mmCIF file of N, CA and C in Angstrom:
data_model
loop_
_atom_site.group_PDB
_atom_site.id
_atom_site.type_symbol
_atom_site.label_atom_id
_atom_site.label_comp_id
_atom_site.label_asym_id
_atom_site.label_seq_id
_atom_site.Cartn_x
_atom_site.Cartn_y
_atom_site.Cartn_z
ATOM 1 N N MET A 9 0.956 19.730 -37.642
ATOM 2 C CA MET A 9 0.016 19.309 -36.621
ATOM 3 C C MET A 9 -0.048 20.380 -35.529
ATOM 4 N N GLU A 10 -1.248 20.773 -35.177
ATOM 5 C CA GLU A 10 -1.429 21.722 -34.083
ATOM 6 C C GLU A 10 -1.269 20.991 -32.754
ATOM 7 N N PRO A 11 -0.487 21.521 -31.810
ATOM 8 C CA PRO A 11 -0.277 20.843 -30.537
ATOM 9 C C PRO A 11 -1.483 20.980 -29.609
ATOM 10 N N ARG A 12 -2.255 19.908 -29.520
ATOM 11 C CA ARG A 12 -3.414 19.924 -28.623
ATOM 12 C C ARG A 12 -3.837 18.489 -28.327
ATOM 13 N N ILE A 13 -4.471 18.300 -27.195
ATOM 14 C CA ILE A 13 -5.121 17.035 -26.865
ATOM 15 C C ILE A 13 -6.604 17.348 -26.805
ATOM 16 N N SER A 14 -7.382 16.721 -27.679
ATOM 17 C CA SER A 14 -8.811 17.009 -27.763
ATOM 18 C C SER A 14 -9.630 16.165 -26.797
ATOM 19 N N ILE A 15 -9.316 14.873 -26.733
ATOM 20 C CA ILE A 15 -10.064 13.949 -25.880
ATOM 21 C C ILE A 15 -9.077 12.991 -25.224
ATOM 22 N N ILE A 16 -9.252 12.761 -23.945
ATOM 23 C CA ILE A 16 -8.529 11.712 -23.231
ATOM 24 C C ILE A 16 -9.549 10.615 -22.971
ATOM 25 N N THR A 17 -9.286 9.413 -23.483
ATOM 26 C CA THR A 17 -10.204 8.289 -23.297
ATOM 27 C C THR A 17 -9.570 7.277 -22.359
ATOM 28 N N LEU A 18 -10.275 6.956 -21.287
ATOM 29 C CA LEU A 18 -9.817 5.946 -20.348
ATOM 30 C C LEU A 18 -10.564 4.648 -20.615
ATOM 31 N N GLY A 19 -9.834 3.568 -20.820
ATOM 32 C CA GLY A 19 -10.446 2.251 -20.950
ATOM 33 C C GLY A 19 -10.791 1.744 -19.564
ATOM 34 N N VAL A 20 -12.059 1.488 -19.314
ATOM 35 C CA VAL A 20 -12.509 1.120 -17.968
ATOM 36 C C VAL A 20 -13.075 -0.296 -17.936
ATOM 37 N N LYS A 21 -12.988 -0.926 -16.769
ATOM 38 C CA LYS A 21 -13.492 -2.294 -16.596
ATOM 39 C C LYS A 21 -15.008 -2.324 -16.441
ATOM 40 N N ASP A 22 -15.561 -1.321 -15.785
ATOM 41 C CA ASP A 22 -16.986 -1.282 -15.455
ATOM 42 C C ASP A 22 -17.480 0.144 -15.720
ATOM 43 N N LEU A 23 -18.133 0.345 -16.865
ATOM 44 C CA LEU A 23 -18.536 1.691 -17.275
ATOM 45 C C LEU A 23 -19.484 2.359 -16.277
ATOM 46 N N PRO A 24 -20.538 1.684 -15.782
ATOM 47 C CA PRO A 24 -21.406 2.350 -14.804
ATOM 48 C C PRO A 24 -20.658 2.771 -13.531
ATOM 49 N N ARG A 25 -19.742 1.923 -13.056
ATOM 50 C CA ARG A 25 -18.964 2.265 -11.861
ATOM 51 C C ARG A 25 -18.080 3.477 -12.131
ATOM 52 N N ALA A 26 -17.415 3.488 -13.289
ATOM 53 C CA ALA A 26 -16.541 4.609 -13.638
ATOM 54 C C ALA A 26 -17.349 5.901 -13.767
ATOM 55 N N ARG A 27 -18.504 5.810 -14.422
ATOM 56 C CA ARG A 27 -19.351 7.000 -14.568
ATOM 57 C C ARG A 27 -19.763 7.531 -13.196
ATOM 58 N N HIS A 28 -20.157 6.640 -12.305
ATOM 59 C CA HIS A 28 -20.572 7.042 -10.964
ATOM 60 C C HIS A 28 -19.425 7.739 -10.224
ATOM 61 N N PHE A 29 -18.221 7.199 -10.335
ATOM 62 C CA PHE A 29 -17.062 7.792 -9.665
ATOM 63 C C PHE A 29 -16.859 9.236 -10.109
ATOM 64 N N TYR A 30 -16.838 9.467 -11.405
ATOM 65 C CA TYR A 30 -16.563 10.813 -11.910
ATOM 66 C C TYR A 30 -17.773 11.743 -11.789
ATOM 67 N N GLU A 31 -18.965 11.222 -12.081
ATOM 68 C CA GLU A 31 -20.157 12.080 -12.066
ATOM 69 C C GLU A 31 -20.646 12.343 -10.644
ATOM 70 N N GLN A 32 -20.923 11.299 -9.888
ATOM 71 C CA GLN A 32 -21.468 11.463 -8.544
ATOM 72 C C GLN A 32 -20.375 11.751 -7.515
ATOM 73 N N GLY A 33 -19.269 11.022 -7.626
ATOM 74 C CA GLY A 33 -18.210 11.159 -6.639
ATOM 75 C C GLY A 33 -17.419 12.446 -6.754
ATOM 76 N N LEU A 34 -17.000 12.781 -7.980
ATOM 77 C CA LEU A 34 -16.195 13.988 -8.175
ATOM 78 C C LEU A 34 -17.017 15.183 -8.636
ATOM 79 N N GLY A 35 -18.273 14.954 -9.000
ATOM 80 C CA GLY A 35 -19.156 16.058 -9.367
ATOM 81 C C GLY A 35 -18.985 16.592 -10.773
ATOM 82 N N TRP A 36 -18.443 15.771 -11.670
ATOM 83 C CA TRP A 36 -18.236 16.212 -13.052
ATOM 84 C C TRP A 36 -19.521 16.027 -13.850
ATOM 85 N N SER A 37 -19.755 16.896 -14.818
ATOM 86 C CA SER A 37 -20.969 16.848 -15.636
ATOM 87 C C SER A 37 -20.781 15.936 -16.837
ATOM 88 N N VAL A 38 -21.786 15.098 -17.066
ATOM 89 C CA VAL A 38 -21.778 14.180 -18.206
ATOM 90 C C VAL A 38 -22.494 14.848 -19.373
ATOM 91 N N SER A 39 -21.902 14.751 -20.556
ATOM 92 C CA SER A 39 -22.479 15.336 -21.765
ATOM 93 C C SER A 39 -23.692 14.536 -22.226
ATOM 94 N N SER A 40 -24.622 15.224 -22.867
ATOM 95 C CA SER A 40 -25.828 14.574 -23.396
ATOM 96 C C SER A 40 -25.523 13.649 -24.568
ATOM 97 N N VAL A 41 -24.333 13.717 -25.147
ATOM 98 C CA VAL A 41 -23.986 12.797 -26.237
ATOM 99 C C VAL A 41 -23.535 11.436 -25.706
ATOM 100 N N SER A 42 -23.436 11.299 -24.392
ATOM 101 C CA SER A 42 -23.076 10.011 -23.792
ATOM 102 C C SER A 42 -24.204 9.012 -23.984
ATOM 103 N N ASN A 43 -23.851 7.728 -23.956
ATOM 104 C CA ASN A 43 -24.862 6.677 -24.039
ATOM 105 C C ASN A 43 -24.411 5.483 -23.209
ATOM 106 N N GLU A 44 -25.078 4.346 -23.360
ATOM 107 C CA GLU A 44 -24.754 3.176 -22.541
ATOM 108 C C GLU A 44 -23.400 2.564 -22.884
ATOM 109 N N ASN A 45 -22.791 2.990 -23.987
ATOM 110 C CA ASN A 45 -21.508 2.434 -24.416
ATOM 111 C C ASN A 45 -20.311 3.341 -24.165
ATOM 112 N N ILE A 46 -20.543 4.639 -24.000
ATOM 113 C CA ILE A 46 -19.447 5.592 -23.805
ATOM 114 C C ILE A 46 -19.965 6.804 -23.040
ATOM 115 N N VAL A 47 -19.100 7.358 -22.202
ATOM 116 C CA VAL A 47 -19.449 8.537 -21.414
ATOM 117 C C VAL A 47 -18.459 9.647 -21.763
ATOM 118 N N PHE A 48 -18.998 10.830 -22.045
ATOM 119 C CA PHE A 48 -18.172 12.003 -22.324
ATOM 120 C C PHE A 48 -18.416 13.049 -21.245
ATOM 121 N N MET A 49 -17.328 13.656 -20.765
ATOM 122 C CA MET A 49 -17.419 14.739 -19.797
ATOM 123 C C MET A 49 -16.587 15.903 -20.303
ATOM 124 N N LYS A 50 -17.211 17.066 -20.414
ATOM 125 C CA LYS A 50 -16.470 18.262 -20.824
ATOM 126 C C LYS A 50 -15.797 18.820 -19.584
ATOM 127 N N ILE A 51 -14.485 18.874 -19.661
ATOM 128 C CA ILE A 51 -13.716 19.458 -18.579
ATOM 129 C C ILE A 51 -12.960 20.646 -19.170
ATOM 130 N N VAL A 52 -12.567 21.569 -18.352
ATOM 131 C CA VAL A 52 -11.931 22.786 -18.859
ATOM 132 C C VAL A 52 -10.729 22.422 -19.726
ATOM 133 N N GLY A 53 -10.772 22.826 -20.979
ATOM 134 C CA GLY A 53 -9.657 22.638 -21.886
ATOM 135 C C GLY A 53 -9.650 21.363 -22.692
ATOM 136 N N THR A 54 -10.460 20.374 -22.336
ATOM 137 C CA THR A 54 -10.472 19.114 -23.084
ATOM 138 C C THR A 54 -11.740 18.328 -22.768
ATOM 139 N N ILE A 55 -11.785 17.096 -23.214
ATOM 140 C CA ILE A 55 -12.915 16.196 -22.963
ATOM 141 C C ILE A 55 -12.354 14.904 -22.399
ATOM 142 N N LEU A 56 -12.995 14.375 -21.372
ATOM 143 C CA LEU A 56 -12.639 13.064 -20.837
ATOM 144 C C LEU A 56 -13.710 12.088 -21.281
ATOM 145 N N ALA A 57 -13.277 10.970 -21.861
ATOM 146 C CA ALA A 57 -14.206 9.921 -22.276
ATOM 147 C C ALA A 57 -13.914 8.657 -21.479
ATOM 148 N N LEU A 58 -14.966 7.939 -21.118
ATOM 149 C CA LEU A 58 -14.864 6.634 -20.468
ATOM 150 C C LEU A 58 -15.452 5.617 -21.426
ATOM 151 N N TYR A 59 -14.707 4.554 -21.685
ATOM 152 C CA TYR A 59 -15.103 3.576 -22.699
ATOM 153 C C TYR A 59 -14.654 2.208 -22.212
ATOM 154 N N PRO A 60 -15.466 1.164 -22.368
ATOM 155 C CA PRO A 60 -15.035 -0.157 -21.911
ATOM 156 C C PRO A 60 -13.670 -0.541 -22.503
ATOM 157 N N ALA A 61 -12.784 -1.020 -21.647
ATOM 158 C CA ALA A 61 -11.403 -1.316 -22.046
ATOM 159 C C ALA A 61 -11.331 -2.279 -23.222
ATOM 160 N N GLU A 62 -12.188 -3.291 -23.231
ATOM 161 C CA GLU A 62 -12.119 -4.270 -24.325
ATOM 162 C C GLU A 62 -12.472 -3.635 -25.671
ATOM 163 N N TYR A 63 -13.413 -2.698 -25.671
ATOM 164 C CA TYR A 63 -13.782 -2.016 -26.915
ATOM 165 C C TYR A 63 -12.693 -1.031 -27.348
ATOM 166 N N LEU A 64 -12.073 -0.381 -26.366
ATOM 167 C CA LEU A 64 -11.000 0.553 -26.686
ATOM 168 C C LEU A 64 -9.813 -0.188 -27.297
ATOM 169 N N ALA A 65 -9.469 -1.341 -26.731
ATOM 170 C CA ALA A 65 -8.376 -2.150 -27.283
ATOM 171 C C ALA A 65 -8.715 -2.608 -28.698
ATOM 172 N N GLU A 66 -9.950 -3.031 -28.898
ATOM 173 C CA GLU A 66 -10.388 -3.462 -30.234
ATOM 174 C C GLU A 66 -10.315 -2.302 -31.226
ATOM 175 N N ASP A 67 -10.760 -1.127 -30.792
ATOM 176 C CA ASP A 67 -10.741 0.045 -31.659
ATOM 177 C C ASP A 67 -9.313 0.416 -32.071
ATOM 178 N N ALA A 68 -8.362 0.255 -31.153
ATOM 179 C CA ALA A 68 -6.957 0.583 -31.433
ATOM 180 C C ALA A 68 -6.205 -0.586 -32.066
ATOM 181 N N ASP A 69 -6.896 -1.718 -32.219
ATOM 182 C CA ASP A 69 -6.305 -2.922 -32.800
ATOM 183 C C ASP A 69 -5.085 -3.396 -32.009
ATOM 184 N N VAL A 70 -5.263 -3.439 -30.672
ATOM 185 C CA VAL A 70 -4.227 -3.959 -29.787
ATOM 186 C C VAL A 70 -4.853 -4.982 -28.844
ATOM 187 N N GLU A 71 -3.999 -5.789 -28.224
ATOM 188 C CA GLU A 71 -4.473 -6.793 -27.273
ATOM 189 C C GLU A 71 -4.919 -6.113 -25.986
ATOM 190 N N ASN A 72 -6.038 -6.551 -25.431
ATOM 191 C CA ASN A 72 -6.528 -6.021 -24.159
ATOM 192 C C ASN A 72 -5.875 -6.817 -23.034
ATOM 193 N N ASN A 73 -4.685 -6.403 -22.658
ATOM 194 C CA ASN A 73 -3.925 -7.064 -21.607
ATOM 195 C C ASN A 73 -3.464 -5.999 -20.616
ATOM 196 N N PRO A 74 -4.380 -5.561 -19.736
ATOM 197 C CA PRO A 74 -4.051 -4.437 -18.859
ATOM 198 C C PRO A 74 -2.911 -4.760 -17.897
ATOM 199 N N ASN A 75 -2.001 -3.813 -17.782
ATOM 200 C CA ASN A 75 -0.898 -3.918 -16.835
ATOM 201 C C ASN A 75 -1.447 -3.562 -15.456
ATOM 202 N N GLN A 76 -1.247 -4.430 -14.499
ATOM 203 C CA GLN A 76 -1.772 -4.180 -13.159
ATOM 204 C C GLN A 76 -0.889 -3.228 -12.357
ATOM 205 N N GLY A 77 0.295 -2.933 -12.867
ATOM 206 C CA GLY A 77 1.202 -2.020 -12.179
ATOM 207 C C GLY A 77 1.110 -0.621 -12.747
ATOM 208 N N PHE A 78 2.213 0.067 -12.714
ATOM 209 C CA PHE A 78 2.266 1.440 -13.204
ATOM 210 C C PHE A 78 2.068 1.469 -14.710
ATOM 211 N N ARG A 79 1.152 2.298 -15.175
ATOM 212 C CA ARG A 79 0.803 2.362 -16.602
ATOM 213 C C ARG A 79 1.664 3.355 -17.370
ATOM 214 N N GLN A 80 2.651 3.908 -16.744
ATOM 215 C CA GLN A 80 3.636 4.802 -17.343
ATOM 216 C C GLN A 80 3.072 6.147 -17.789
ATOM 217 N N PHE A 81 1.990 6.572 -17.188
ATOM 218 C CA PHE A 81 1.506 7.939 -17.369
ATOM 219 C C PHE A 81 0.574 8.271 -16.214
ATOM 220 N N THR A 82 0.422 9.552 -15.962
ATOM 221 C CA THR A 82 -0.528 10.009 -14.957
ATOM 222 C C THR A 82 -1.339 11.156 -15.553
ATOM 223 N N LEU A 83 -2.459 11.412 -14.945
ATOM 224 C CA LEU A 83 -3.279 12.570 -15.274
ATOM 225 C C LEU A 83 -3.095 13.559 -14.124
ATOM 226 N N ALA A 84 -3.177 14.827 -14.410
ATOM 227 C CA ALA A 84 -2.992 15.816 -13.348
ATOM 228 C C ALA A 84 -4.172 16.771 -13.291
ATOM 229 N N HIS A 85 -4.559 17.099 -12.085
ATOM 230 C CA HIS A 85 -5.595 18.099 -11.834
ATOM 231 C C HIS A 85 -4.942 19.170 -10.964
ATOM 232 N N ASN A 86 -4.627 20.300 -11.565
ATOM 233 C CA ASN A 86 -4.032 21.392 -10.807
ATOM 234 C C ASN A 86 -5.125 22.230 -10.168
ATOM 235 N N VAL A 87 -4.829 22.748 -8.996
ATOM 236 C CA VAL A 87 -5.789 23.551 -8.238
ATOM 237 C C VAL A 87 -5.226 24.949 -8.017
ATOM 238 N N ARG A 88 -6.125 25.861 -7.690
ATOM 239 C CA ARG A 88 -5.740 27.264 -7.503
ATOM 240 C C ARG A 88 -5.146 27.530 -6.116
ATOM 241 N N GLU A 89 -5.572 26.746 -5.127
ATOM 242 C CA GLU A 89 -5.154 26.975 -3.739
ATOM 243 C C GLU A 89 -4.583 25.688 -3.139
ATOM 244 N N ARG A 90 -3.553 25.827 -2.315
ATOM 245 C CA ARG A 90 -2.872 24.695 -1.688
ATOM 246 C C ARG A 90 -3.843 23.769 -0.939
ATOM 247 N N HIS A 91 -4.753 24.338 -0.159
ATOM 248 C CA HIS A 91 -5.657 23.533 0.665
ATOM 249 C C HIS A 91 -6.571 22.632 -0.170
ATOM 250 N N GLN A 92 -6.771 22.973 -1.433
ATOM 251 C CA GLN A 92 -7.654 22.178 -2.285
ATOM 252 C C GLN A 92 -7.078 20.798 -2.593
ATOM 253 N N VAL A 93 -5.767 20.634 -2.494
ATOM 254 C CA VAL A 93 -5.149 19.335 -2.778
ATOM 255 C C VAL A 93 -5.726 18.275 -1.843
ATOM 256 N N ALA A 94 -5.643 18.497 -0.542
ATOM 257 C CA ALA A 94 -6.141 17.521 0.430
ATOM 258 C C ALA A 94 -7.651 17.337 0.308
ATOM 259 N N GLU A 95 -8.372 18.416 0.049
ATOM 260 C CA GLU A 95 -9.830 18.325 -0.091
ATOM 261 C C GLU A 95 -10.210 17.410 -1.249
ATOM 262 N N ILE A 96 -9.544 17.555 -2.378
ATOM 263 C CA ILE A 96 -9.876 16.740 -3.547
ATOM 264 C C ILE A 96 -9.442 15.295 -3.349
ATOM 265 N N LEU A 97 -8.311 15.073 -2.698
ATOM 266 C CA LEU A 97 -7.903 13.695 -2.403
ATOM 267 C C LEU A 97 -8.962 13.000 -1.546
ATOM 268 N N GLN A 98 -9.487 13.697 -0.546
ATOM 269 C CA GLN A 98 -10.526 13.106 0.298
ATOM 270 C C GLN A 98 -11.822 12.878 -0.479
ATOM 271 N N GLN A 99 -12.151 13.781 -1.373
ATOM 272 C CA GLN A 99 -13.335 13.614 -2.218
ATOM 273 C C GLN A 99 -13.192 12.354 -3.066
ATOM 274 N N ALA A 100 -11.994 12.126 -3.600
ATOM 275 C CA ALA A 100 -11.752 10.934 -4.413
ATOM 276 C C ALA A 100 -11.912 9.666 -3.585
ATOM 277 N N VAL A 101 -11.431 9.666 -2.352
ATOM 278 C CA VAL A 101 -11.566 8.501 -1.470
ATOM 279 C C VAL A 101 -13.039 8.226 -1.183
ATOM 280 N N LYS A 102 -13.802 9.256 -0.865
ATOM 281 C CA LYS A 102 -15.236 9.093 -0.591
ATOM 282 C C LYS A 102 -15.976 8.543 -1.801
ATOM 283 N N ALA A 103 -15.465 8.835 -2.997
ATOM 284 C CA ALA A 103 -16.105 8.375 -4.235
ATOM 285 C C ALA A 103 -15.683 6.959 -4.615
ATOM 286 N N GLY A 104 -14.728 6.380 -3.892
ATOM 287 C CA GLY A 104 -14.287 5.025 -4.206
ATOM 288 C C GLY A 104 -12.865 4.927 -4.718
ATOM 289 N N GLY A 105 -12.155 6.048 -4.745
ATOM 290 C CA GLY A 105 -10.755 6.029 -5.157
ATOM 291 C C GLY A 105 -9.853 5.659 -3.989
ATOM 292 N N LYS A 106 -8.558 5.581 -4.262
ATOM 293 C CA LYS A 106 -7.583 5.202 -3.240
ATOM 294 C C LYS A 106 -6.401 6.168 -3.318
ATOM 295 N N ILE A 107 -6.015 6.729 -2.180
ATOM 296 C CA ILE A 107 -4.842 7.603 -2.155
ATOM 297 C C ILE A 107 -3.598 6.734 -2.292
ATOM 298 N N THR A 108 -2.753 7.074 -3.261
ATOM 299 C CA THR A 108 -1.499 6.343 -3.439
ATOM 300 C C THR A 108 -0.319 7.123 -2.877
ATOM 301 N N LYS A 109 -0.473 8.435 -2.750
ATOM 302 C CA LYS A 109 0.550 9.279 -2.130
ATOM 303 C C LYS A 109 -0.167 10.441 -1.463
ATOM 304 N N SER A 110 -0.001 10.547 -0.168
ATOM 305 C CA SER A 110 -0.652 11.624 0.577
ATOM 306 C C SER A 110 -0.130 12.984 0.136
ATOM 307 N N ALA A 111 -0.942 13.994 0.349
ATOM 308 C CA ALA A 111 -0.544 15.361 0.004
ATOM 309 C C ALA A 111 0.697 15.746 0.792
ATOM 310 N N GLN A 112 1.665 16.328 0.084
ATOM 311 C CA GLN A 112 2.913 16.726 0.729
ATOM 312 C C GLN A 112 3.618 17.797 -0.088
ATOM 313 N N ASP A 113 4.534 18.486 0.584
ATOM 314 C CA ASP A 113 5.355 19.476 -0.109
ATOM 315 C C ASP A 113 6.214 18.770 -1.144
ATOM 316 N N THR A 114 6.478 19.466 -2.252
ATOM 317 C CA THR A 114 7.270 18.881 -3.333
ATOM 318 C C THR A 114 8.642 19.548 -3.425
ATOM 319 N N ALA A 115 9.551 18.888 -4.129
ATOM 320 C CA ALA A 115 10.898 19.433 -4.340
ATOM 321 C C ALA A 115 10.861 20.690 -5.204
ATOM 322 N N TRP A 116 9.817 20.842 -6.020
ATOM 323 C CA TRP A 116 9.726 21.996 -6.920
ATOM 324 C C TRP A 116 8.947 23.167 -6.311
ATOM 325 N N GLY A 117 8.643 23.084 -5.013
ATOM 326 C CA GLY A 117 8.031 24.218 -4.329
ATOM 327 C C GLY A 117 6.524 24.209 -4.276
ATOM 328 N N GLY A 118 5.912 23.144 -4.736
ATOM 329 C CA GLY A 118 4.456 23.043 -4.709
ATOM 330 C C GLY A 118 3.976 22.091 -3.634
ATOM 331 N N TYR A 119 2.783 21.579 -3.833
ATOM 332 C CA TYR A 119 2.140 20.676 -2.880
ATOM 333 C C TYR A 119 1.286 19.733 -3.700
ATOM 334 N N SER A 120 1.454 18.427 -3.526
ATOM 335 C CA SER A 120 0.675 17.501 -4.349
ATOM 336 C C SER A 120 0.514 16.151 -3.671
ATOM 337 N N GLY A 121 -0.413 15.375 -4.203
ATOM 338 C CA GLY A 121 -0.658 14.001 -3.791
ATOM 339 C C GLY A 121 -1.287 13.269 -4.958
ATOM 340 N N TYR A 122 -1.434 11.955 -4.816
ATOM 341 C CA TYR A 122 -1.979 11.140 -5.896
ATOM 342 C C TYR A 122 -3.116 10.268 -5.391
ATOM 343 N N PHE A 123 -4.094 10.036 -6.277
ATOM 344 C CA PHE A 123 -5.102 9.013 -6.025
ATOM 345 C C PHE A 123 -5.254 8.159 -7.272
ATOM 346 N N ALA A 124 -5.732 6.942 -7.055
ATOM 347 C CA ALA A 124 -6.069 6.048 -8.160
ATOM 348 C C ALA A 124 -7.582 5.967 -8.233
ATOM 349 N N ASP A 125 -8.128 6.072 -9.445
ATOM 350 C CA ASP A 125 -9.572 5.906 -9.608
ATOM 351 C C ASP A 125 -9.893 4.413 -9.515
ATOM 352 N N PRO A 126 -11.173 4.011 -9.570
ATOM 353 C CA PRO A 126 -11.500 2.593 -9.422
ATOM 354 C C PRO A 126 -10.873 1.670 -10.469
ATOM 355 N N ASP A 127 -10.438 2.207 -11.603
ATOM 356 C CA ASP A 127 -9.767 1.390 -12.615
ATOM 357 C C ASP A 127 -8.248 1.467 -12.513
ATOM 358 N N GLY A 128 -7.740 2.153 -11.506
ATOM 359 C CA GLY A 128 -6.307 2.225 -11.287
ATOM 360 C C GLY A 128 -5.597 3.367 -11.990
ATOM 361 N N TYR A 129 -6.329 4.241 -12.683
ATOM 362 C CA TYR A 129 -5.686 5.388 -13.323
ATOM 363 C C TYR A 129 -5.208 6.357 -12.245
ATOM 364 N N LEU A 130 -3.960 6.775 -12.352
ATOM 365 C CA LEU A 130 -3.370 7.666 -11.364
ATOM 366 C C LEU A 130 -3.627 9.123 -11.708
ATOM 367 N N TRP A 131 -4.114 9.841 -10.713
ATOM 368 C CA TRP A 131 -4.357 11.275 -10.834
ATOM 369 C C TRP A 131 -3.493 11.998 -9.811
ATOM 370 N N GLU A 132 -2.704 12.961 -10.279
ATOM 371 C CA GLU A 132 -1.988 13.838 -9.364
ATOM 372 C C GLU A 132 -2.876 15.056 -9.126
ATOM 373 N N VAL A 133 -3.035 15.424 -7.881
ATOM 374 C CA VAL A 133 -3.718 16.671 -7.536
ATOM 375 C C VAL A 133 -2.610 17.597 -7.048
ATOM 376 N N ALA A 134 -2.428 18.718 -7.738
ATOM 377 C CA ALA A 134 -1.260 19.550 -7.462
ATOM 378 C C ALA A 134 -1.595 21.029 -7.380
ATOM 379 N N TRP A 135 -0.932 21.678 -6.458
ATOM 380 C CA TRP A 135 -0.900 23.133 -6.392
ATOM 381 C C TRP A 135 0.517 23.533 -6.751
ATOM 382 N N ASN A 136 0.660 24.327 -7.811
ATOM 383 C CA ASN A 136 1.971 24.754 -8.278
ATOM 384 C C ASN A 136 2.010 26.278 -8.267
ATOM 385 N N PRO A 137 2.771 26.874 -7.356
ATOM 386 C CA PRO A 137 2.798 28.335 -7.279
ATOM 387 C C PRO A 137 3.457 28.997 -8.489
ATOM 388 N N HIS A 138 4.096 28.202 -9.343
ATOM 389 C CA HIS A 138 4.778 28.747 -10.522
ATOM 390 C C HIS A 138 3.870 28.814 -11.754
ATOM 391 N N PHE A 139 2.711 28.154 -11.706
ATOM 392 C CA PHE A 139 1.766 28.148 -12.824
ATOM 393 C C PHE A 139 0.557 28.990 -12.448
ATOM 394 N N GLN A 140 -0.005 29.645 -13.426
ATOM 395 C CA GLN A 140 -1.194 30.465 -13.214
ATOM 396 C C GLN A 140 -2.337 29.934 -14.073
ATOM 397 N N PHE A 141 -3.552 30.250 -13.667
ATOM 398 C CA PHE A 141 -4.724 29.891 -14.449
ATOM 399 C C PHE A 141 -5.147 31.074 -15.307
ATOM 400 N N ASN A 142 -5.542 30.796 -16.552
ATOM 401 C CA ASN A 142 -6.127 31.811 -17.420
ATOM 402 C C ASN A 142 -7.543 32.096 -16.938
ATOM 403 N N PRO A 143 -8.144 33.215 -17.360
ATOM 404 C CA PRO A 143 -9.513 33.531 -16.946
ATOM 405 C C PRO A 143 -10.521 32.420 -17.259
ATOM 406 N N GLU A 144 -10.306 31.680 -18.365
ATOM 407 C CA GLU A 144 -11.253 30.611 -18.709
ATOM 408 C C GLU A 144 -11.012 29.327 -17.923
ATOM 409 N N GLY A 145 -10.001 29.326 -17.049
ATOM 410 C CA GLY A 145 -9.771 28.173 -16.184
ATOM 411 C C GLY A 145 -8.726 27.193 -16.670
ATOM 412 N N THR A 146 -8.063 27.489 -17.783
ATOM 413 C CA THR A 146 -7.003 26.601 -18.248
ATOM 414 C C THR A 146 -5.682 27.012 -17.610
ATOM 415 N N LEU A 147 -4.789 26.057 -17.508
ATOM 416 C CA LEU A 147 -3.497 26.295 -16.885
ATOM 417 C C LEU A 147 -2.556 26.982 -17.860
ATOM 418 N N SER A 148 -1.845 27.962 -17.371
ATOM 419 C CA SER A 148 -0.891 28.693 -18.196
ATOM 420 C C SER A 148 0.510 28.422 -17.671
ATOM 421 N N ILE A 149 1.415 28.069 -18.575
ATOM 422 C CA ILE A 149 2.803 27.865 -18.185
ATOM 423 C C ILE A 149 3.676 28.830 -18.975
ATOM 424 N N PRO A 150 4.831 29.186 -18.438
ATOM 425 C CA PRO A 150 5.709 30.124 -19.144
ATOM 426 C C PRO A 150 6.181 29.560 -20.480
ATOM 427 N N ASN A 151 6.487 30.457 -21.427
ATOM 428 C CA ASN A 151 7.028 30.038 -22.728
ATOM 429 C C ASN A 151 8.413 29.458 -22.563
#
């Protein structure tokens, strides 16, 4: 198996609201293959899909019983400059998200904060001086 993540699909409660948050609020581009049942956004290095939670649970053959607490994973958006962390957190709030942890210095020498999107998915916005971006915009980490 080749190590890669091709698509991250978020099960959402309200597809139009979720689309608005990411497209209008965060400024992400929606792919033309999207329709009234699923939204695809090409982001650097992968694809983000938004799909109604009940359909996603059905597709995976699991019960749709969303945990209202911590979902045991986070998504991360790394930035090139420290000041971008606070800017993106504020952009998320204006779009309808909620800051769960304000931007602050980290124990590992970076700067980060967290927001929750309207469906409660946690996003870390981080500046890490130890990681570099490749020319195509993907994050590079040491071997």
